[in-house]
Amino acid sequence: MTKTDQLTSPLDIQAIRADFPVLNQEAHPGKPLVFLDSAASSQKPRQVVDAMSTYLLHDHANVHRGIYALSERATDAYEAAREKVRVFINARSRREIIYTRNTTESVNLVAGSWGRANLGPGDVVVLSEMEHHSNIVPWQLLAEERGFTIRYIPVTDEGLLDLAAYETFLQQEPVKLVSVMHVSNVLGTVNPVAGMIRQAHAAGALFMIDGAQSVPHLAVDVQALDVDFLAFSGHKMAGPTGIGVLYGKRVLLEAMPPYMGGGDMIRRVTLEKSEWNDLPYKFEAGTPAIAEAIGLGAAVDYLGTLGMDNILAHEQIVVEYAMERLSEIPGLKVLGPGPDRRNGVTAFVMQDLHAHDTAQLLDMEGVAVRAGHHCAMPLHQRYCLPATTRASYYVYNTTADVDALVEAIYNARKLFGI
Ligand code: PMP
């Protein structure tokens, strides 16, 4: 029995682990795999793979075009998945759910469409120092072209957003958009987005959430938050790669120009000009990732059956235990705030042991973690760190995995004579 069981996780984790055959293997001979890299990409349960293979083996045809039974069946499955996603994040309408490839493409869509149409010299976009590159670089590219200014909310030593600085930006600058991550992929910080959205709206600014690390782990309700845009990726929430989502308020999406041109996104094309299709298709040019969308629908079903509140409660137990155990190790420092303000990840540095060496030595013990800047170079610069080692957790991880991580760290230290 694991400590998780003793601490009464609301979920039957062993039954859940049985849905993920990949977890049941040895990473190296005699070294069972301990997978602690779900923040990069989660594993997929059998239910998701089954839904995709059923579709690919029995129901595939291109969507929205065929007037035959098979194409109608494919279209129905593809659109049913969109409806599942709508319910999952509580959007008002299916038209507000745009399929993209991932969070990165969702942010680029907002920058390339809304941003290019609405931002110019004198305008300000507010991001934060803890952002993933996918929520920095698209804005930098556009700022070069459109001449607006980017301000970054500073991050405190503890790993929290400096909300006083945020308020000052909103009061003193002509802010048009705030785009901030909900949960940090390095610090684990859960940012107080509900209050930040109210403040942005009071100042007349729109708000976008990068939900890549929140939507997989906690209930995100776009209506309750009143958020304007939400970006997330299927592959971090038990779904496949190649499918992501941009949620946008309908009134905003209706007013935005297309992001990409091609088939499916038009109503009428002449050699002189074209008219755009209705939402969401205006933003979905070309043949979409049909099997992947269906897989995402199955992932949403899977998470919904477990219950997002249960998933969060379970992960809190594991993360709290990880913080406790990791802090016992001499010379090891976990980045970010205490367990009550974090979710999902523990990135750490160790005296005398480089992050990449640590990850390599942990791999020898079967423990899969990630080392580097985790696509958050400005955040690492903020802490004067070239790299961190990151262990990240999902619903299938247990405190036994944390024990394996800690033991592997002690072994790595021994090997280096620390
Ligand atoms: N934002 C955050 C917070 C992330 O953790 C990631 C993935 N590491 C992304 C954005 C980008 O996601 P994707 O690569 O799926 O586009």
Short mmCIF file of C-alpha atoms and ligand atoms in Angstrom, two decimals:
data_model
loop_
_atom_site.label_atom_id
_atom_site.label_comp_id
_atom_site.label_asym_id
_atom_site.label_seq_id
_atom_site.Cartn_x
_atom_site.Cartn_y
_atom_site.Cartn_z
CA MET A 1 0.00 0.00 0.00
CA THR A 2 1.28 3.47 -0.84
CA LYS A 3 1.11 6.49 1.38
CA THR A 4 -1.37 7.92 -1.12
CA ASP A 5 -3.77 5.12 -0.24
CA GLN A 6 -3.30 5.76 3.43
CA LEU A 7 -4.04 9.43 2.87
CA THR A 8 -7.35 8.42 1.28
CA SER A 9 -7.05 9.54 -2.30
CA PRO A 10 -10.59 9.81 -3.66
CA LEU A 11 -9.56 7.68 -6.65
CA ASP A 12 -8.64 4.03 -7.15
CA ILE A 13 -5.19 4.73 -8.58
CA GLN A 14 -4.29 1.09 -9.20
CA ALA A 15 -7.41 0.72 -11.37
CA ILE A 16 -6.48 3.93 -13.18
CA ARG A 17 -2.92 2.72 -13.74
CA ALA A 18 -4.32 -0.41 -15.38
CA ASP A 19 -5.82 1.85 -18.05
CA PHE A 20 -2.29 3.04 -18.96
CA PRO A 21 -0.34 -0.02 -20.19
CA VAL A 22 2.76 2.13 -20.85
CA LEU A 23 3.26 2.51 -17.10
CA ASN A 24 3.65 -1.23 -16.67
CA GLN A 25 7.15 -1.75 -18.06
CA GLU A 26 10.80 -1.63 -17.16
CA ALA A 27 12.71 1.45 -18.32
CA HIS A 28 15.94 -0.61 -18.09
CA PRO A 29 16.41 -4.25 -17.06
CA GLY A 30 15.29 -4.54 -13.44
CA LYS A 31 14.26 -0.87 -13.29
CA PRO A 32 10.48 -0.35 -13.44
CA LEU A 33 9.46 2.82 -15.23
CA VAL A 34 8.50 5.69 -12.94
CA PHE A 35 7.00 8.25 -15.28
CA LEU A 36 7.29 11.78 -13.91
CA ASP A 37 7.15 13.86 -17.09
CA SER A 38 3.44 14.44 -17.65
CA ALA A 39 3.85 18.22 -17.79
CA ALA A 40 5.68 17.67 -21.08
CA SER A 41 3.11 15.17 -22.32
CA SER A 42 0.80 12.87 -20.37
CA GLN A 43 0.32 9.20 -21.06
CA LYS A 44 -2.88 8.02 -22.79
CA PRO A 45 -5.39 5.55 -21.40
CA ARG A 46 -6.60 2.59 -23.42
CA GLN A 47 -10.01 4.28 -23.78
CA VAL A 48 -8.49 7.12 -25.81
CA VAL A 49 -6.50 4.79 -28.07
CA ASP A 50 -9.55 2.54 -28.54
CA ALA A 51 -11.74 5.48 -29.58
CA MET A 52 -9.13 6.55 -32.12
CA SER A 53 -8.53 3.09 -33.51
CA THR A 54 -12.26 2.35 -33.79
CA TYR A 55 -12.64 5.55 -35.76
CA LEU A 56 -9.60 4.87 -37.97
CA LEU A 57 -10.51 1.22 -38.63
CA HIS A 58 -14.27 1.59 -39.10
CA ASP A 59 -15.48 5.17 -39.45
CA HIS A 60 -12.89 7.22 -41.31
CA ALA A 61 -13.78 9.59 -44.10
CA ASN A 62 -13.15 13.29 -44.50
CA VAL A 63 -15.55 15.42 -42.48
CA HIS A 64 -18.08 18.06 -43.51
CA ARG A 65 -17.92 17.19 -47.20
CA GLY A 66 -19.31 13.80 -48.06
CA ILE A 67 -23.01 13.20 -48.58
CA TYR A 68 -22.59 9.53 -47.74
CA ALA A 69 -23.11 7.61 -44.53
CA LEU A 70 -19.45 7.09 -43.65
CA SER A 71 -18.55 10.77 -43.96
CA GLU A 72 -21.61 11.71 -41.95
CA ARG A 73 -20.55 9.27 -39.23
CA ALA A 74 -17.04 10.75 -39.16
CA THR A 75 -18.46 14.27 -39.03
CA ASP A 76 -20.81 13.30 -36.20
CA ALA A 77 -17.95 11.83 -34.14
CA TYR A 78 -15.70 14.82 -34.82
CA GLU A 79 -18.41 17.30 -33.82
CA ALA A 80 -19.51 15.22 -30.82
CA ALA A 81 -15.96 15.58 -29.50
CA ARG A 82 -16.23 19.34 -29.86
CA GLU A 83 -19.44 19.25 -27.81
CA LYS A 84 -17.64 17.22 -25.12
CA VAL A 85 -14.91 19.86 -24.94
CA ARG A 86 -17.56 22.60 -24.74
CA VAL A 87 -19.18 20.92 -21.75
CA PHE A 88 -15.78 20.22 -20.16
CA ILE A 89 -14.86 23.93 -19.99
CA ASN A 90 -18.49 25.13 -19.80
CA ALA A 91 -18.45 27.27 -22.93
CA ARG A 92 -21.80 28.65 -24.04
CA SER A 93 -21.60 27.38 -27.60
CA ARG A 94 -19.81 24.81 -29.75
CA ARG A 95 -18.95 27.72 -32.03
CA GLU A 96 -16.57 28.98 -29.35
CA ILE A 97 -14.45 25.81 -29.50
CA ILE A 98 -11.77 26.07 -32.21
CA TYR A 99 -9.65 23.00 -32.85
CA THR A 100 -5.97 23.80 -33.22
CA ARG A 101 -2.83 21.65 -33.06
CA ASN A 102 -1.85 22.66 -29.52
CA THR A 103 -1.57 25.55 -27.05
CA THR A 104 1.17 27.10 -29.15
CA GLU A 105 -1.06 27.30 -32.22
CA SER A 106 -3.95 28.65 -30.12
CA VAL A 107 -1.81 31.54 -28.86
CA ASN A 108 -0.49 32.18 -32.36
CA LEU A 109 -4.06 32.24 -33.64
CA VAL A 110 -5.06 34.98 -31.18
CA ALA A 111 -1.88 36.96 -31.86
CA GLY A 112 -2.09 36.55 -35.63
CA SER A 113 -5.80 37.28 -35.92
CA TRP A 114 -7.04 39.40 -32.98
CA GLY A 115 -3.63 40.91 -32.30
CA ARG A 116 -2.80 41.89 -35.87
CA ALA A 117 -6.24 43.50 -36.24
CA ASN A 118 -6.29 45.30 -32.88
CA LEU A 119 -2.79 46.17 -31.72
CA GLY A 120 -0.62 49.06 -32.81
CA PRO A 121 1.76 51.76 -31.57
CA GLY A 122 0.82 53.01 -28.09
CA ASP A 123 -0.94 49.77 -27.11
CA VAL A 124 0.31 47.48 -24.36
CA VAL A 125 0.10 43.70 -23.98
CA VAL A 126 0.81 42.37 -20.48
CA LEU A 127 2.48 38.95 -20.10
CA SER A 128 4.45 37.60 -17.15
CA GLU A 129 8.05 36.63 -16.47
CA MET A 130 7.00 33.04 -15.82
CA GLU A 131 5.44 32.46 -19.26
CA HIS A 132 6.24 29.54 -21.52
CA HIS A 133 7.93 30.63 -24.76
CA SER A 134 4.71 29.88 -26.61
CA ASN A 135 3.07 32.79 -24.78
CA ILE A 136 6.01 35.15 -25.30
CA VAL A 137 7.43 34.64 -28.77
CA PRO A 138 4.17 35.08 -30.78
CA TRP A 139 3.69 38.46 -29.06
CA GLN A 140 7.30 39.50 -29.65
CA LEU A 141 7.00 38.61 -33.34
CA LEU A 142 3.81 40.65 -33.61
CA ALA A 143 5.20 43.57 -31.59
CA GLU A 144 8.03 43.91 -34.10
CA GLU A 145 5.50 44.11 -36.88
CA ARG A 146 2.81 46.25 -35.18
CA GLY A 147 4.88 48.44 -32.86
CA PHE A 148 3.04 47.84 -29.55
CA THR A 149 4.74 47.41 -26.17
CA ILE A 150 5.00 44.26 -24.05
CA ARG A 151 5.14 44.51 -20.26
CA TYR A 152 6.00 41.55 -18.06
CA ILE A 153 4.52 41.04 -14.60
CA PRO A 154 7.55 40.28 -12.38
CA VAL A 155 7.81 37.04 -10.42
CA THR A 156 8.65 37.17 -6.71
CA ASP A 157 11.44 35.13 -5.10
CA GLU A 158 8.76 32.75 -3.85
CA GLY A 159 7.48 32.17 -7.37
CA LEU A 160 4.30 34.24 -7.31
CA LEU A 161 3.18 36.97 -9.69
CA ASP A 162 3.80 40.47 -8.37
CA LEU A 163 0.18 41.57 -8.35
CA ALA A 164 0.98 45.12 -7.23
CA ALA A 165 3.04 45.57 -10.41
CA TYR A 166 0.14 44.08 -12.40
CA GLU A 167 -2.26 46.61 -10.93
CA THR A 168 0.14 49.44 -11.74
CA PHE A 169 0.37 48.32 -15.39
CA LEU A 170 -3.42 48.26 -15.63
CA GLN A 171 -3.80 51.68 -14.06
CA GLN A 172 -0.98 53.46 -15.83
CA GLU A 173 -0.73 51.86 -19.26
CA PRO A 174 -3.12 51.52 -22.20
CA VAL A 175 -3.37 47.74 -21.78
CA LYS A 176 -5.41 46.00 -24.49
CA LEU A 177 -4.70 42.37 -23.59
CA VAL A 178 -3.33 40.38 -20.67
CA SER A 179 -2.10 36.86 -21.47
CA VAL A 180 -0.93 34.79 -18.54
CA MET A 181 -0.49 31.11 -17.73
CA HIS A 182 -2.93 29.60 -15.23
CA VAL A 183 -0.44 27.11 -13.78
CA SER A 184 3.32 27.42 -14.24
CA ASN A 185 5.05 24.47 -15.91
CA VAL A 186 8.18 25.14 -13.78
CA LEU A 187 7.09 26.66 -10.49
CA GLY A 188 3.75 24.86 -10.29
CA THR A 189 2.26 28.16 -9.14
CA VAL A 190 -1.51 28.37 -9.56
CA ASN A 191 -2.02 31.99 -10.55
CA PRO A 192 -5.09 33.80 -9.18
CA VAL A 193 -6.58 34.30 -12.62
CA ALA A 194 -10.19 34.96 -11.50
CA GLY A 195 -9.24 38.18 -9.73
CA MET A 196 -6.75 39.13 -12.43
CA ILE A 197 -9.46 38.80 -15.08
CA ARG A 198 -11.82 41.08 -13.13
CA GLN A 199 -9.05 43.66 -12.80
CA ALA A 200 -8.20 43.47 -16.52
CA HIS A 201 -11.83 43.90 -17.52
CA ALA A 202 -12.25 46.85 -15.16
CA ALA A 203 -9.31 48.45 -16.99
CA GLY A 204 -10.86 47.69 -20.38
CA ALA A 205 -8.41 44.93 -21.32
CA LEU A 206 -9.12 41.43 -22.63
CA PHE A 207 -7.66 38.39 -20.85
CA MET A 208 -6.25 35.18 -22.30
CA ILE A 209 -5.33 32.17 -20.16
CA ASP A 210 -2.62 29.72 -21.20
CA GLY A 211 -4.33 26.67 -19.73
CA ALA A 212 -1.80 24.07 -20.90
CA GLN A 213 -0.99 23.07 -17.30
CA SER A 214 -4.38 23.81 -15.70
CA VAL A 215 -7.08 22.31 -17.92
CA PRO A 216 -5.61 18.78 -17.50
CA HIS A 217 -5.52 19.07 -13.71
CA LEU A 218 -8.36 21.20 -12.38
CA ALA A 219 -11.86 22.26 -13.38
CA VAL A 220 -11.69 25.34 -15.60
CA ASP A 221 -15.05 27.04 -16.19
CA VAL A 222 -14.75 29.75 -18.84
CA GLN A 223 -18.10 31.32 -17.98
CA ALA A 224 -17.42 31.48 -14.24
CA LEU A 225 -14.01 33.02 -14.98
CA ASP A 226 -15.44 35.29 -17.70
CA VAL A 227 -12.17 34.74 -19.56
CA ASP A 228 -11.95 35.98 -23.16
CA PHE A 229 -9.59 33.35 -24.60
CA LEU A 230 -8.33 30.01 -23.24
CA ALA A 231 -5.63 27.91 -24.92
CA PHE A 232 -4.82 24.27 -24.12
CA SER A 233 -3.32 21.06 -25.57
CA GLY A 234 -4.90 17.61 -25.86
CA HIS A 235 -1.64 15.72 -25.30
CA LYS A 236 -1.19 16.98 -21.73
CA MET A 237 -4.67 15.85 -20.67
CA ALA A 238 -4.62 12.15 -21.57
CA GLY A 239 -5.42 12.90 -25.22
CA PRO A 240 -3.29 12.52 -28.35
CA THR A 241 -0.73 14.90 -29.79
CA GLY A 242 -1.74 17.04 -32.77
CA ILE A 243 -4.94 18.43 -31.26
CA GLY A 244 -5.45 21.49 -29.10
CA VAL A 245 -8.16 24.00 -28.41
CA LEU A 246 -8.70 27.70 -28.52
CA TYR A 247 -11.78 28.83 -26.64
CA GLY A 248 -12.86 32.38 -27.45
CA LYS A 249 -15.94 34.39 -26.61
CA ARG A 250 -18.20 34.28 -29.62
CA VAL A 251 -18.49 38.04 -30.00
CA LEU A 252 -14.68 38.30 -30.22
CA LEU A 253 -14.26 35.36 -32.58
CA GLU A 254 -17.01 36.69 -34.87
CA ALA A 255 -15.16 39.99 -35.23
CA MET A 256 -11.74 38.41 -35.83
CA PRO A 257 -10.34 37.84 -39.34
CA PRO A 258 -9.31 34.31 -40.37
CA TYR A 259 -5.90 33.11 -39.27
CA MET A 260 -5.22 30.73 -42.14
CA GLY A 261 -6.82 30.49 -45.57
CA GLY A 262 -7.92 27.36 -47.41
CA GLY A 263 -10.67 24.79 -47.71
CA ASP A 264 -13.47 24.48 -45.17
CA MET A 265 -13.00 28.00 -43.74
CA ILE A 266 -14.86 29.72 -46.60
CA ARG A 267 -18.51 30.11 -47.55
CA ARG A 268 -17.83 31.35 -51.10
CA VAL A 269 -14.72 31.89 -53.18
CA THR A 270 -14.39 33.83 -56.42
CA LEU A 271 -11.19 34.76 -58.16
CA GLU A 272 -11.57 38.28 -56.77
CA LYS A 273 -12.48 37.65 -53.16
CA SER A 274 -13.81 35.18 -50.61
CA GLU A 275 -16.41 35.09 -47.82
CA TRP A 276 -15.73 33.30 -44.56
CA ASN A 277 -17.53 30.35 -43.09
CA ASP A 278 -19.37 30.48 -39.75
CA LEU A 279 -17.63 29.79 -36.46
CA PRO A 280 -15.80 27.63 -35.59
CA TYR A 281 -14.92 26.68 -39.18
CA LYS A 282 -13.65 30.16 -40.08
CA PHE A 283 -10.55 29.24 -38.09
CA GLU A 284 -10.22 25.62 -39.22
CA ALA A 285 -8.71 25.68 -42.70
CA GLY A 286 -7.96 22.36 -44.40
CA THR A 287 -8.60 18.76 -43.41
CA PRO A 288 -8.48 18.66 -39.63
CA ALA A 289 -6.96 16.15 -37.21
CA ILE A 290 -10.14 14.06 -37.10
CA ALA A 291 -8.91 11.00 -35.20
CA GLU A 292 -7.08 13.25 -32.76
CA ALA A 293 -10.19 15.32 -32.07
CA ILE A 294 -12.09 12.10 -31.40
CA GLY A 295 -9.28 11.01 -29.11
CA LEU A 296 -9.52 14.32 -27.26
CA GLY A 297 -13.25 13.74 -26.83
CA ALA A 298 -12.49 10.33 -25.30
CA ALA A 299 -9.89 11.92 -23.00
CA VAL A 300 -12.45 14.44 -21.82
CA ASP A 301 -14.87 11.56 -21.16
CA TYR A 302 -12.17 9.77 -19.21
CA LEU A 303 -11.25 12.76 -17.05
CA GLY A 304 -14.91 13.60 -16.57
CA THR A 305 -15.66 10.11 -15.29
CA LEU A 306 -12.86 10.38 -12.74
CA GLY A 307 -14.00 13.89 -11.83
CA MET A 308 -11.72 16.91 -12.05
CA ASP A 309 -12.13 17.66 -8.35
CA ASN A 310 -11.00 14.12 -7.52
CA ILE A 311 -8.03 14.42 -9.88
CA LEU A 312 -7.01 17.67 -8.23
CA ALA A 313 -7.43 16.24 -4.72
CA HIS A 314 -5.31 13.20 -5.60
CA GLU A 315 -2.57 15.26 -7.20
CA GLN A 316 -2.49 17.58 -4.21
CA ILE A 317 -1.68 14.61 -2.01
CA VAL A 318 1.12 13.50 -4.29
CA VAL A 319 2.60 16.99 -4.73
CA GLU A 320 2.41 17.76 -1.03
CA TYR A 321 4.20 14.50 -0.30
CA ALA A 322 6.82 15.28 -2.97
CA MET A 323 7.50 18.70 -1.45
CA GLU A 324 7.91 17.09 1.96
CA ARG A 325 10.24 14.33 0.79
CA LEU A 326 12.33 16.48 -1.57
CA SER A 327 12.89 19.10 1.13
CA GLU A 328 14.54 16.40 3.28
CA ILE A 329 17.39 16.08 0.77
CA PRO A 330 20.41 18.20 1.77
CA GLY A 331 21.31 20.90 -0.75
CA LEU A 332 18.13 20.42 -2.81
CA LYS A 333 15.85 23.37 -3.44
CA VAL A 334 12.39 23.12 -4.98
CA LEU A 335 11.40 26.19 -6.96
CA GLY A 336 8.06 27.88 -6.39
CA PRO A 337 5.54 28.33 -3.61
CA GLY A 338 4.29 25.95 -0.92
CA PRO A 339 1.92 23.09 -1.68
CA ASP A 340 -1.25 25.09 -1.07
CA ARG A 341 -0.49 27.39 -4.02
CA ARG A 342 0.88 24.90 -6.52
CA ASN A 343 -0.16 22.03 -8.71
CA GLY A 344 1.37 19.30 -10.77
CA VAL A 345 5.12 19.96 -10.86
CA THR A 346 8.21 20.12 -8.67
CA ALA A 347 11.25 21.60 -10.40
CA PHE A 348 14.40 21.59 -8.34
CA VAL A 349 18.11 22.36 -8.28
CA MET A 350 20.80 20.59 -6.30
CA GLN A 351 24.12 21.86 -5.06
CA ASP A 352 27.04 20.25 -6.93
CA LEU A 353 24.85 18.27 -9.33
CA HIS A 354 23.86 19.71 -12.70
CA ALA A 355 20.21 19.37 -13.76
CA HIS A 356 21.05 17.32 -16.86
CA ASP A 357 23.37 14.97 -14.96
CA THR A 358 20.63 14.51 -12.38
CA ALA A 359 18.05 13.61 -15.02
CA GLN A 360 20.47 11.16 -16.67
CA LEU A 361 21.27 9.46 -13.38
CA LEU A 362 17.57 9.26 -12.50
CA ASP A 363 16.91 7.63 -15.86
CA MET A 364 19.42 4.91 -14.95
CA GLU A 365 17.10 4.16 -12.01
CA GLY A 366 14.04 4.11 -14.28
CA VAL A 367 12.79 7.52 -13.19
CA ALA A 368 11.77 9.68 -16.17
CA VAL A 369 12.08 13.40 -15.45
CA ARG A 370 13.00 16.40 -17.60
CA ALA A 371 15.96 18.76 -17.31
CA GLY A 372 16.53 22.12 -18.95
CA HIS A 373 14.76 25.45 -19.14
CA HIS A 374 11.37 23.87 -19.91
CA CYS A 375 10.69 26.54 -22.56
CA ALA A 376 10.79 29.19 -19.84
CA MET A 377 14.21 30.77 -20.32
CA PRO A 378 13.23 34.21 -18.96
CA LEU A 379 12.01 32.58 -15.75
CA HIS A 380 15.28 30.68 -15.35
CA GLN A 381 17.18 33.91 -16.02
CA ARG A 382 15.08 35.55 -13.28
CA TYR A 383 16.45 32.98 -10.82
CA CYS A 384 19.95 32.97 -12.39
CA LEU A 385 19.63 29.28 -13.16
CA PRO A 386 20.77 27.70 -16.42
CA ALA A 387 18.48 24.71 -15.91
CA THR A 388 16.31 22.81 -13.44
CA THR A 389 15.28 19.18 -13.08
CA ARG A 390 11.52 18.79 -13.17
CA ALA A 391 9.37 15.95 -11.86
CA SER A 392 5.74 16.33 -12.85
CA TYR A 393 2.70 14.35 -11.79
CA TYR A 394 -0.65 13.26 -13.11
CA VAL A 395 -3.60 11.24 -11.94
CA TYR A 396 -1.74 7.91 -12.35
CA ASN A 397 1.19 8.88 -10.12
CA THR A 398 1.40 7.78 -6.50
CA THR A 399 3.49 8.62 -3.48
CA ALA A 400 5.39 5.40 -4.25
CA ASP A 401 6.60 7.17 -7.41
CA VAL A 402 7.79 10.04 -5.22
CA ASP A 403 9.63 7.56 -3.00
CA ALA A 404 11.32 6.10 -6.09
CA LEU A 405 12.32 9.60 -7.20
CA VAL A 406 13.80 10.46 -3.81
CA GLU A 407 15.68 7.17 -3.59
CA ALA A 408 17.07 7.70 -7.10
CA ILE A 409 18.22 11.20 -6.13
CA TYR A 410 20.06 9.79 -3.11
CA ASN A 411 21.71 7.19 -5.35
CA ALA A 412 22.74 9.88 -7.82
CA ARG A 413 24.29 11.90 -5.00
CA LYS A 414 26.19 8.86 -3.78
CA LEU A 415 27.56 8.27 -7.28
CA PHE A 416 28.87 11.84 -7.32
CA GLY A 417 30.24 11.44 -3.82
CA ILE A 418 27.89 14.07 -2.40
N1 PMP B 1 2.18 26.64 -22.04
C1 PMP B 1 2.58 25.89 -21.01
C2 PMP B 1 2.38 26.39 -19.62
C3 PMP B 1 3.17 24.65 -21.24
O1 PMP B 1 3.58 23.90 -20.20
C4 PMP B 1 3.32 24.19 -22.56
C5 PMP B 1 3.96 22.85 -22.86
N2 PMP B 1 5.13 22.59 -22.16
C6 PMP B 1 2.87 25.01 -23.59
C7 PMP B 1 2.30 26.22 -23.29
C8 PMP B 1 2.99 24.62 -25.02
O2 PMP B 1 2.21 23.51 -25.28
P1 PMP B 1 2.28 22.80 -26.70
O3 PMP B 1 3.71 22.42 -26.90
O4 PMP B 1 1.38 21.62 -26.57
O5 PMP B 1 1.82 23.79 -27.69
#
